[in-house]
Short mmCIF file of C-alpha atoms in Angstrom, two decimals:
data_model
loop_
_atom_site.label_atom_id
_atom_site.label_comp_id
_atom_site.label_asym_id
_atom_site.label_seq_id
_atom_site.Cartn_x
_atom_site.Cartn_y
_atom_site.Cartn_z
CA THR A 1 80.09 -117.85 -8.26
CA GLN A 2 82.64 -120.11 -9.88
CA LEU A 3 81.71 -123.86 -10.26
CA LEU A 4 85.00 -125.28 -9.35
CA GLU A 5 86.53 -123.44 -6.18
CA GLN A 6 90.38 -123.96 -5.40
CA SER A 7 92.20 -123.39 -2.33
CA PRO A 8 94.41 -121.87 -1.29
CA GLN A 9 94.77 -119.37 -3.97
CA PHE A 10 98.32 -118.57 -3.24
CA LEU A 11 100.82 -120.72 -1.82
CA SER A 12 104.56 -120.05 -1.00
CA ILE A 13 106.68 -122.71 0.57
CA GLN A 14 110.21 -123.82 1.00
CA GLU A 15 112.02 -126.41 -1.10
CA GLY A 16 111.35 -129.85 0.55
CA GLU A 17 107.97 -129.08 2.24
CA ASN A 18 104.61 -130.99 1.33
CA LEU A 19 101.41 -129.12 0.27
CA THR A 20 98.08 -129.93 -0.57
CA VAL A 21 95.76 -128.03 -3.09
CA TYR A 22 92.17 -128.53 -2.98
CA CYS A 23 89.34 -128.44 -5.77
CA ASN A 24 85.91 -128.23 -4.63
CA SER A 25 82.35 -128.09 -6.06
CA SER A 26 78.79 -128.62 -5.13
CA SER A 27 78.34 -130.51 -8.49
CA VAL A 28 79.06 -133.83 -9.69
CA PHE A 29 81.93 -134.29 -12.15
CA SER A 30 82.24 -137.47 -14.40
CA SER A 31 86.09 -136.77 -14.44
CA LEU A 32 88.46 -134.03 -13.34
CA GLN A 33 91.68 -132.98 -14.74
CA TRP A 34 94.56 -131.18 -13.11
CA TYR A 35 96.61 -128.76 -15.57
CA ARG A 36 99.80 -126.80 -14.67
CA GLN A 37 100.48 -123.47 -16.43
CA GLU A 38 103.72 -121.68 -16.59
CA PRO A 39 104.14 -117.90 -17.27
CA GLY A 40 103.59 -116.91 -20.84
CA GLU A 41 102.34 -120.51 -21.74
CA GLY A 42 99.03 -122.42 -21.95
CA PRO A 43 98.10 -124.90 -19.26
CA VAL A 44 99.50 -128.51 -19.76
CA LEU A 45 97.48 -131.53 -18.60
CA LEU A 46 98.84 -133.40 -15.53
CA VAL A 47 96.53 -136.09 -14.94
CA THR A 48 92.75 -137.15 -15.24
CA VAL A 49 90.82 -138.74 -12.53
CA VAL A 50 87.67 -140.88 -13.52
CA THR A 51 86.55 -142.96 -10.72
CA GLY A 52 85.19 -141.85 -7.39
CA GLY A 53 87.82 -142.51 -4.72
CA GLU A 54 90.55 -142.95 -7.44
CA VAL A 55 94.24 -142.21 -6.56
CA LYS A 56 96.69 -141.34 -9.07
CA LYS A 57 100.37 -140.85 -8.38
CA LEU A 58 102.49 -138.86 -10.86
CA LYS A 59 106.25 -139.03 -9.17
CA ARG A 60 105.98 -136.65 -6.20
CA LEU A 61 102.29 -135.75 -7.24
CA THR A 62 99.43 -137.64 -5.78
CA PHE A 63 96.01 -136.71 -7.19
CA GLN A 64 92.74 -138.05 -5.34
CA PHE A 65 89.20 -137.82 -6.83
CA GLY A 66 86.47 -137.56 -4.07
CA ASP A 67 84.29 -140.46 -3.41
CA ALA A 68 81.15 -138.30 -4.35
CA ARG A 69 83.16 -137.01 -7.39
CA LYS A 70 82.50 -133.57 -6.30
CA ASP A 71 85.99 -132.72 -5.20
CA SER A 72 89.56 -133.42 -5.79
CA SER A 73 92.92 -132.81 -4.30
CA LEU A 74 96.66 -132.48 -5.58
CA HIS A 75 99.34 -133.41 -2.93
CA ILE A 76 103.03 -132.56 -3.62
CA THR A 77 105.64 -134.35 -1.60
CA ALA A 78 108.87 -132.46 -0.93
CA ALA A 79 108.26 -129.80 -3.28
CA GLN A 80 111.02 -128.53 -5.64
CA PRO A 81 111.49 -125.06 -7.34
CA GLY A 82 110.53 -126.95 -10.70
CA ASP A 83 107.02 -127.26 -9.16
CA THR A 84 106.30 -123.42 -9.40
CA GLY A 85 103.49 -122.66 -11.34
CA LEU A 86 99.54 -122.39 -11.41
CA TYR A 87 97.63 -125.23 -10.83
CA LEU A 88 94.23 -125.55 -12.10
CA CYS A 89 91.51 -128.20 -11.83
CA ALA A 90 89.01 -128.69 -14.80
CA GLY A 91 85.98 -130.70 -15.88
CA ALA A 92 82.50 -131.02 -17.14
CA PRO A 93 79.71 -131.38 -14.71
CA VAL A 94 77.29 -134.28 -15.31
CA ARG A 95 74.22 -132.23 -15.37
CA GLY A 96 76.05 -129.49 -17.38
CA THR A 97 75.16 -127.72 -20.43
CA GLY A 98 76.06 -129.81 -23.65
CA ASN A 99 79.96 -130.10 -23.75
CA GLN A 100 80.82 -126.80 -21.85
CA PHE A 101 84.30 -127.16 -19.82
CA TYR A 102 84.99 -125.57 -16.61
CA PHE A 103 88.18 -124.47 -14.83
CA GLY A 104 88.82 -123.69 -11.30
CA THR A 105 89.92 -120.31 -9.84
CA GLY A 106 93.53 -121.55 -9.68
CA THR A 107 96.36 -122.17 -7.10
CA SER A 108 99.55 -120.16 -7.70
CA LEU A 109 102.46 -121.99 -6.14
CA THR A 110 105.84 -120.49 -5.57
CA VAL A 111 108.61 -123.01 -4.23
CA ILE A 112 111.53 -121.12 -2.65
CA PRO A 113 114.96 -122.99 -3.14
CA GLU B 1 105.02 -131.17 -34.08
CA ALA B 2 101.40 -131.53 -32.70
CA GLN B 3 100.39 -127.81 -31.73
CA VAL B 4 97.88 -125.15 -31.43
CA THR B 5 98.96 -121.88 -32.66
CA GLN B 6 97.22 -118.73 -31.85
CA ASN B 7 97.83 -115.08 -33.43
CA PRO B 8 98.73 -112.48 -32.62
CA ARG B 9 100.41 -113.22 -29.27
CA TYR B 10 100.13 -109.38 -28.15
CA LEU B 11 97.58 -106.84 -29.29
CA ILE B 12 96.85 -103.34 -28.08
CA THR B 13 93.74 -101.73 -29.82
CA VAL B 14 91.10 -99.30 -28.95
CA THR B 15 87.48 -99.58 -28.12
CA GLY B 16 85.13 -100.24 -31.00
CA LYS B 17 87.70 -101.44 -33.66
CA LYS B 18 86.80 -104.99 -34.86
CA LEU B 19 89.60 -107.60 -34.22
CA THR B 20 90.10 -111.17 -34.92
CA VAL B 21 92.26 -113.74 -33.16
CA THR B 22 93.25 -116.60 -35.10
CA CYS B 23 93.50 -120.25 -33.87
CA SER B 24 94.73 -123.31 -35.85
CA GLN B 25 95.58 -126.83 -34.82
CA ASN B 26 97.36 -129.50 -36.63
CA MET B 27 96.07 -132.67 -34.81
CA ASN B 28 92.72 -133.09 -36.40
CA HIS B 29 90.69 -132.44 -33.31
CA GLU B 30 87.00 -132.20 -33.31
CA TYR B 31 86.71 -130.13 -30.31
CA MET B 32 88.02 -126.70 -30.16
CA SER B 33 87.48 -123.79 -27.50
CA TRP B 34 88.23 -120.37 -26.52
CA TYR B 35 88.98 -119.16 -22.92
CA ARG B 36 89.64 -116.09 -21.14
CA GLN B 37 91.95 -115.91 -18.28
CA ASP B 38 91.66 -113.34 -15.58
CA PRO B 39 93.33 -113.01 -12.14
CA GLY B 40 91.47 -115.04 -9.58
CA LEU B 41 88.80 -116.24 -11.94
CA GLY B 42 90.83 -119.09 -13.62
CA LEU B 43 90.12 -119.69 -17.15
CA ARG B 44 86.45 -119.21 -18.40
CA GLN B 45 84.83 -120.87 -21.59
CA ILE B 46 83.78 -118.28 -24.11
CA TYR B 47 82.65 -120.63 -26.94
CA TYR B 48 83.44 -123.95 -28.07
CA SER B 49 82.89 -126.15 -31.19
CA MET B 50 82.24 -129.77 -31.23
CA ASN B 51 83.06 -130.02 -35.17
CA VAL B 52 82.65 -128.20 -38.13
CA GLU B 53 79.93 -125.70 -38.43
CA VAL B 54 78.76 -126.59 -34.92
CA THR B 55 79.45 -123.97 -32.27
CA ASP B 56 77.91 -123.38 -28.72
CA LYS B 57 78.33 -120.66 -26.08
CA GLY B 58 80.30 -121.20 -23.09
CA ASP B 59 80.16 -119.45 -19.63
CA VAL B 60 80.88 -115.98 -21.08
CA PRO B 61 79.98 -115.49 -24.64
CA GLU B 62 78.74 -111.74 -24.65
CA GLY B 63 80.61 -109.50 -26.85
CA TYR B 64 82.40 -112.30 -28.81
CA LYS B 65 81.73 -114.35 -32.00
CA VAL B 66 83.16 -117.55 -33.65
CA SER B 67 83.10 -119.49 -36.73
CA ARG B 68 84.17 -123.13 -37.60
CA LYS B 69 84.31 -123.31 -41.23
CA GLU B 70 87.23 -125.75 -41.36
CA LYS B 71 88.35 -128.34 -38.87
CA ARG B 72 91.55 -126.85 -38.13
CA ASN B 73 90.54 -123.20 -37.63
CA PHE B 74 88.58 -121.36 -34.95
CA PRO B 75 89.03 -117.86 -35.00
CA LEU B 76 87.58 -115.47 -32.16
CA ILE B 77 86.04 -112.21 -33.17
CA LEU B 78 85.40 -109.12 -31.27
CA GLU B 79 83.01 -107.22 -33.36
CA SER B 80 83.17 -103.79 -30.97
CA PRO B 81 85.70 -104.44 -28.36
CA SER B 82 85.57 -102.76 -25.10
CA PRO B 83 88.12 -102.43 -22.33
CA ASN B 84 86.28 -105.15 -20.15
CA GLN B 85 87.55 -107.61 -22.68
CA THR B 86 91.13 -106.85 -21.86
CA SER B 87 92.37 -110.31 -20.82
CA LEU B 88 94.64 -113.28 -21.77
CA TYR B 89 93.03 -115.55 -24.26
CA PHE B 90 93.67 -119.10 -24.79
CA CYS B 91 92.46 -121.27 -27.66
CA ALA B 92 92.35 -125.11 -26.92
CA SER B 93 91.69 -128.60 -28.85
CA SER B 94 91.03 -131.80 -27.95
CA SER B 95 90.25 -135.09 -29.83
CA THR B 96 86.66 -135.35 -29.05
CA GLY B 97 84.31 -133.38 -26.58
CA TYR B 98 84.30 -135.98 -23.86
CA SER B 99 85.31 -134.36 -20.64
CA ASN B 100 88.09 -137.06 -20.18
CA GLN B 101 90.06 -136.14 -23.11
CA PRO B 102 93.08 -133.95 -22.75
CA GLN B 103 93.03 -130.27 -23.90
CA HIS B 104 95.85 -128.93 -25.78
CA PHE B 105 96.47 -125.10 -25.53
CA GLY B 106 97.95 -122.43 -27.56
CA ASP B 107 100.52 -120.16 -26.00
CA GLY B 108 97.96 -117.30 -25.64
CA THR B 109 97.03 -113.91 -26.95
CA ARG B 110 97.22 -110.89 -24.56
CA LEU B 111 94.72 -108.32 -25.53
CA SER B 112 94.42 -104.86 -24.29
CA ILE B 113 91.68 -102.66 -25.23
CA LEU B 114 92.11 -98.93 -24.48
#
Protein backbone atom coordinates (compact mmCIF):
# COMPACT_ATOMS: atom_id res chain seq x y z
CA THR A 1 0.00 0.00 0.00
CA GLN A 2 1.38 3.38 -1.05
CA LEU A 3 1.39 6.19 1.49
CA LEU A 4 0.45 8.70 -1.21
CA GLU A 5 -2.13 7.65 -3.79
CA GLN A 6 -2.61 9.67 -6.96
CA SER A 7 -5.53 9.65 -9.36
CA PRO A 8 -5.98 9.25 -12.14
CA GLN A 9 -2.98 7.11 -13.03
CA PHE A 10 -3.25 8.02 -16.73
CA LEU A 11 -4.87 11.02 -18.38
CA SER A 12 -5.09 11.82 -22.09
CA ILE A 13 -6.78 15.06 -23.06
CA GLN A 14 -7.04 17.50 -25.96
CA GLU A 15 -5.14 20.77 -25.98
CA GLY A 16 -7.19 23.50 -24.32
CA GLU A 17 -9.03 21.25 -21.86
CA ASN A 18 -8.83 21.58 -18.09
CA LEU A 19 -7.82 18.77 -15.75
CA THR A 20 -7.30 17.99 -12.08
CA VAL A 21 -4.90 15.49 -10.52
CA TYR A 22 -5.43 14.31 -6.96
CA CYS A 23 -2.96 13.19 -4.29
CA ASN A 24 -4.45 11.53 -1.20
CA SER A 25 -3.18 9.99 2.00
CA SER A 26 -4.47 8.84 5.37
CA SER A 27 -1.40 10.48 6.97
CA VAL A 28 -0.82 14.12 7.82
CA PHE A 29 2.03 15.87 6.02
CA SER A 30 3.92 18.97 7.16
CA SER A 31 4.20 19.96 3.50
CA LEU A 32 3.64 18.43 0.10
CA GLN A 33 5.58 18.94 -3.08
CA TRP A 34 4.65 18.47 -6.72
CA TYR A 35 7.21 17.38 -9.28
CA ARG A 36 7.05 16.91 -13.04
CA GLN A 37 9.15 14.30 -14.77
CA GLU A 38 9.83 14.05 -18.49
CA PRO A 39 11.13 10.91 -20.24
CA GLY A 40 14.82 10.28 -19.68
CA GLU A 41 15.10 12.84 -16.91
CA GLY A 42 14.73 13.09 -13.17
CA PRO A 43 11.74 14.81 -11.52
CA VAL A 44 11.84 18.59 -11.26
CA LEU A 45 10.13 20.48 -8.45
CA LEU A 46 7.11 22.58 -9.43
CA VAL A 47 5.86 23.80 -6.06
CA THR A 48 5.81 23.20 -2.30
CA VAL A 49 2.62 23.76 -0.29
CA VAL A 50 3.07 24.16 3.44
CA THR A 51 -0.09 25.48 5.10
CA GLY A 52 -3.40 23.61 5.27
CA GLY A 53 -5.84 25.20 2.79
CA GLU A 54 -3.02 26.92 0.91
CA VAL A 55 -3.47 27.64 -2.79
CA LYS A 56 -0.51 28.38 -5.02
CA LYS A 57 -0.60 29.35 -8.67
CA LEU A 58 2.13 28.81 -11.22
CA LYS A 59 0.87 30.31 -14.49
CA ARG A 60 -1.87 27.88 -15.64
CA LEU A 61 -1.20 25.43 -12.79
CA THR A 62 -3.05 25.76 -9.48
CA PHE A 63 -1.98 23.71 -6.46
CA GLN A 64 -4.05 23.25 -3.32
CA PHE A 65 -3.17 21.70 0.03
CA GLY A 66 -6.09 20.18 1.90
CA ASP A 67 -7.24 21.76 5.17
CA ALA A 68 -6.27 18.63 7.12
CA ARG A 69 -2.91 18.41 5.28
CA LYS A 70 -3.68 14.88 4.09
CA ASP A 71 -4.32 15.63 0.44
CA SER A 72 -3.45 17.95 -2.41
CA SER A 73 -4.63 18.68 -5.91
CA LEU A 74 -3.12 20.06 -9.10
CA HIS A 75 -5.40 21.80 -11.57
CA ILE A 76 -4.23 22.72 -15.05
CA THR A 77 -6.22 25.24 -17.06
CA ALA A 78 -6.15 25.15 -20.86
CA ALA A 79 -3.63 22.33 -21.07
CA GLN A 80 -0.90 22.55 -23.69
CA PRO A 81 1.28 19.82 -25.26
CA GLY A 82 4.20 21.15 -23.20
CA ASP A 83 2.36 20.06 -20.06
CA THR A 84 2.79 16.42 -21.08
CA GLY A 85 4.71 14.47 -18.47
CA LEU A 86 4.54 12.44 -15.27
CA TYR A 87 3.28 14.41 -12.27
CA LEU A 88 4.31 13.26 -8.82
CA CYS A 89 3.32 14.46 -5.37
CA ALA A 90 5.78 13.91 -2.53
CA GLY A 91 6.37 14.63 1.13
CA ALA A 92 7.31 13.40 4.58
CA PRO A 93 4.52 12.45 6.99
CA VAL A 94 4.41 14.24 10.33
CA ARG A 95 4.49 10.91 12.17
CA GLY A 96 7.04 9.39 9.86
CA THR A 97 10.29 7.55 10.40
CA GLY A 98 13.17 9.99 10.68
CA ASN A 99 13.59 11.95 7.48
CA GLN A 100 12.12 9.38 5.13
CA PHE A 101 10.51 10.86 2.03
CA TYR A 102 7.59 9.44 0.06
CA PHE A 103 6.42 9.90 -3.50
CA GLY A 104 2.97 9.32 -4.90
CA THR A 105 2.15 6.69 -7.50
CA GLY A 106 2.25 9.29 -10.29
CA THR A 107 -0.14 10.63 -12.95
CA SER A 108 0.96 10.33 -16.56
CA LEU A 109 -0.52 13.22 -18.56
CA THR A 110 -0.64 13.36 -22.34
CA VAL A 111 -1.93 16.51 -24.01
CA ILE A 112 -2.85 15.94 -27.64
CA PRO A 113 -2.38 18.91 -30.01
CA GLU B 1 26.29 24.38 -13.09
CA ALA B 2 24.51 22.90 -10.07
CA GLN B 3 23.87 19.26 -10.72
CA VAL B 4 23.56 15.69 -9.51
CA THR B 5 25.57 13.26 -11.63
CA GLN B 6 24.89 9.54 -11.75
CA ASN B 7 26.95 6.88 -13.48
CA PRO B 8 26.42 4.75 -15.41
CA ARG B 9 23.22 5.83 -17.20
CA TYR B 10 22.56 2.29 -18.42
CA LEU B 11 23.81 -1.06 -17.19
CA ILE B 12 22.95 -4.62 -18.14
CA THR B 13 24.48 -7.26 -15.91
CA VAL B 14 23.88 -10.74 -14.55
CA THR B 15 22.52 -12.08 -11.30
CA GLY B 16 25.05 -12.10 -8.47
CA LYS B 17 27.67 -9.81 -10.01
CA LYS B 18 28.37 -6.94 -7.60
CA LEU B 19 27.82 -3.47 -8.98
CA THR B 20 28.06 0.12 -7.83
CA VAL B 21 26.13 3.12 -9.12
CA THR B 22 27.88 6.37 -8.32
CA CYS B 23 26.21 9.65 -7.39
CA SER B 24 27.88 13.01 -6.94
CA GLN B 25 26.47 16.49 -6.23
CA ASN B 26 28.26 19.84 -6.43
CA MET B 27 25.82 21.92 -4.35
CA ASN B 28 27.26 21.17 -0.90
CA HIS B 29 23.94 19.55 0.04
CA GLU B 30 23.64 17.70 3.33
CA TYR B 31 20.77 15.36 2.39
CA MET B 32 21.18 12.71 -0.31
CA SER B 33 18.88 9.90 -1.27
CA TRP B 34 18.42 6.96 -3.60
CA TYR B 35 15.09 6.00 -5.20
CA ARG B 36 13.91 3.32 -7.53
CA GLN B 37 11.09 3.95 -9.98
CA ASP B 38 8.82 1.16 -11.16
CA PRO B 39 5.63 1.46 -13.27
CA GLY B 40 2.55 2.18 -11.18
CA LEU B 41 4.57 2.55 -7.96
CA GLY B 42 6.06 6.02 -8.36
CA LEU B 43 9.44 6.55 -6.72
CA ARG B 44 10.30 4.56 -3.62
CA GLN B 45 13.10 5.60 -1.33
CA ILE B 46 15.85 3.02 -0.84
CA TYR B 47 18.28 4.79 1.50
CA TYR B 48 18.94 8.33 2.55
CA SER B 49 21.74 10.21 4.26
CA MET B 50 21.43 13.28 6.45
CA ASN B 51 25.16 14.00 6.32
CA VAL B 52 28.58 12.37 6.17
CA GLU B 53 28.66 8.97 7.91
CA VAL B 54 24.89 9.16 8.64
CA THR B 55 22.69 6.83 6.58
CA ASP B 56 19.20 5.42 7.16
CA LYS B 57 16.90 2.92 5.51
CA GLY B 58 14.08 4.12 3.33
CA ASP B 59 11.04 2.18 2.25
CA VAL B 60 12.76 -0.57 0.22
CA PRO B 61 16.34 -1.09 1.49
CA GLU B 62 16.60 -4.87 1.11
CA GLY B 63 19.41 -5.94 -1.22
CA TYR B 64 21.11 -2.53 -1.27
CA LYS B 65 23.95 -0.85 0.58
CA VAL B 66 25.11 2.75 0.66
CA SER B 67 27.96 4.75 2.15
CA ARG B 68 28.57 8.46 2.73
CA LYS B 69 32.26 9.00 3.31
CA GLU B 70 32.31 12.42 1.64
CA LYS B 71 29.59 15.03 1.51
CA ARG B 72 29.41 15.10 -2.28
CA ASN B 73 29.27 11.35 -2.99
CA PHE B 74 26.62 8.76 -2.18
CA PRO B 75 27.20 5.47 -4.02
CA LEU B 76 24.57 2.73 -4.23
CA ILE B 77 25.93 -0.79 -3.98
CA LEU B 78 24.21 -4.00 -5.03
CA GLU B 79 26.30 -6.80 -3.51
CA SER B 80 24.43 -9.65 -5.20
CA PRO B 81 21.94 -8.24 -7.71
CA SER B 82 18.80 -10.17 -8.56
CA PRO B 83 16.30 -9.75 -11.42
CA ASN B 84 13.75 -8.06 -9.11
CA GLN B 85 16.21 -5.18 -8.78
CA THR B 86 15.80 -4.37 -12.47
CA SER B 87 14.53 -0.80 -12.33
CA LEU B 88 15.19 2.88 -12.99
CA TYR B 89 17.25 4.40 -10.19
CA PHE B 90 17.52 8.05 -9.21
CA CYS B 91 19.88 9.84 -6.87
CA ALA B 92 18.71 13.10 -5.33
CA SER B 93 20.05 15.77 -3.02
CA SER B 94 18.64 18.67 -1.03
CA SER B 95 20.22 21.31 1.15
CA THR B 96 18.82 19.80 4.35
CA GLY B 97 16.58 16.93 5.35
CA TYR B 98 13.56 19.16 5.94
CA SER B 99 10.66 17.98 3.83
CA ASN B 100 9.94 21.45 2.41
CA GLN B 101 13.33 21.64 0.69
CA PRO B 102 13.46 20.93 -3.06
CA GLN B 103 15.16 17.72 -4.09
CA HIS B 104 17.47 17.86 -7.08
CA PHE B 105 17.61 14.69 -9.13
CA GLY B 106 20.13 13.08 -11.40
CA ASP B 107 19.08 11.84 -14.83
CA GLY B 108 18.69 8.26 -13.68
CA THR B 109 20.37 4.89 -14.13
CA ARG B 110 18.47 2.18 -15.96
CA LEU B 111 19.60 -1.12 -14.51
CA SER B 112 18.77 -4.54 -16.01
CA ILE B 113 19.68 -7.69 -14.09
CA LEU B 114 19.49 -10.87 -16.18
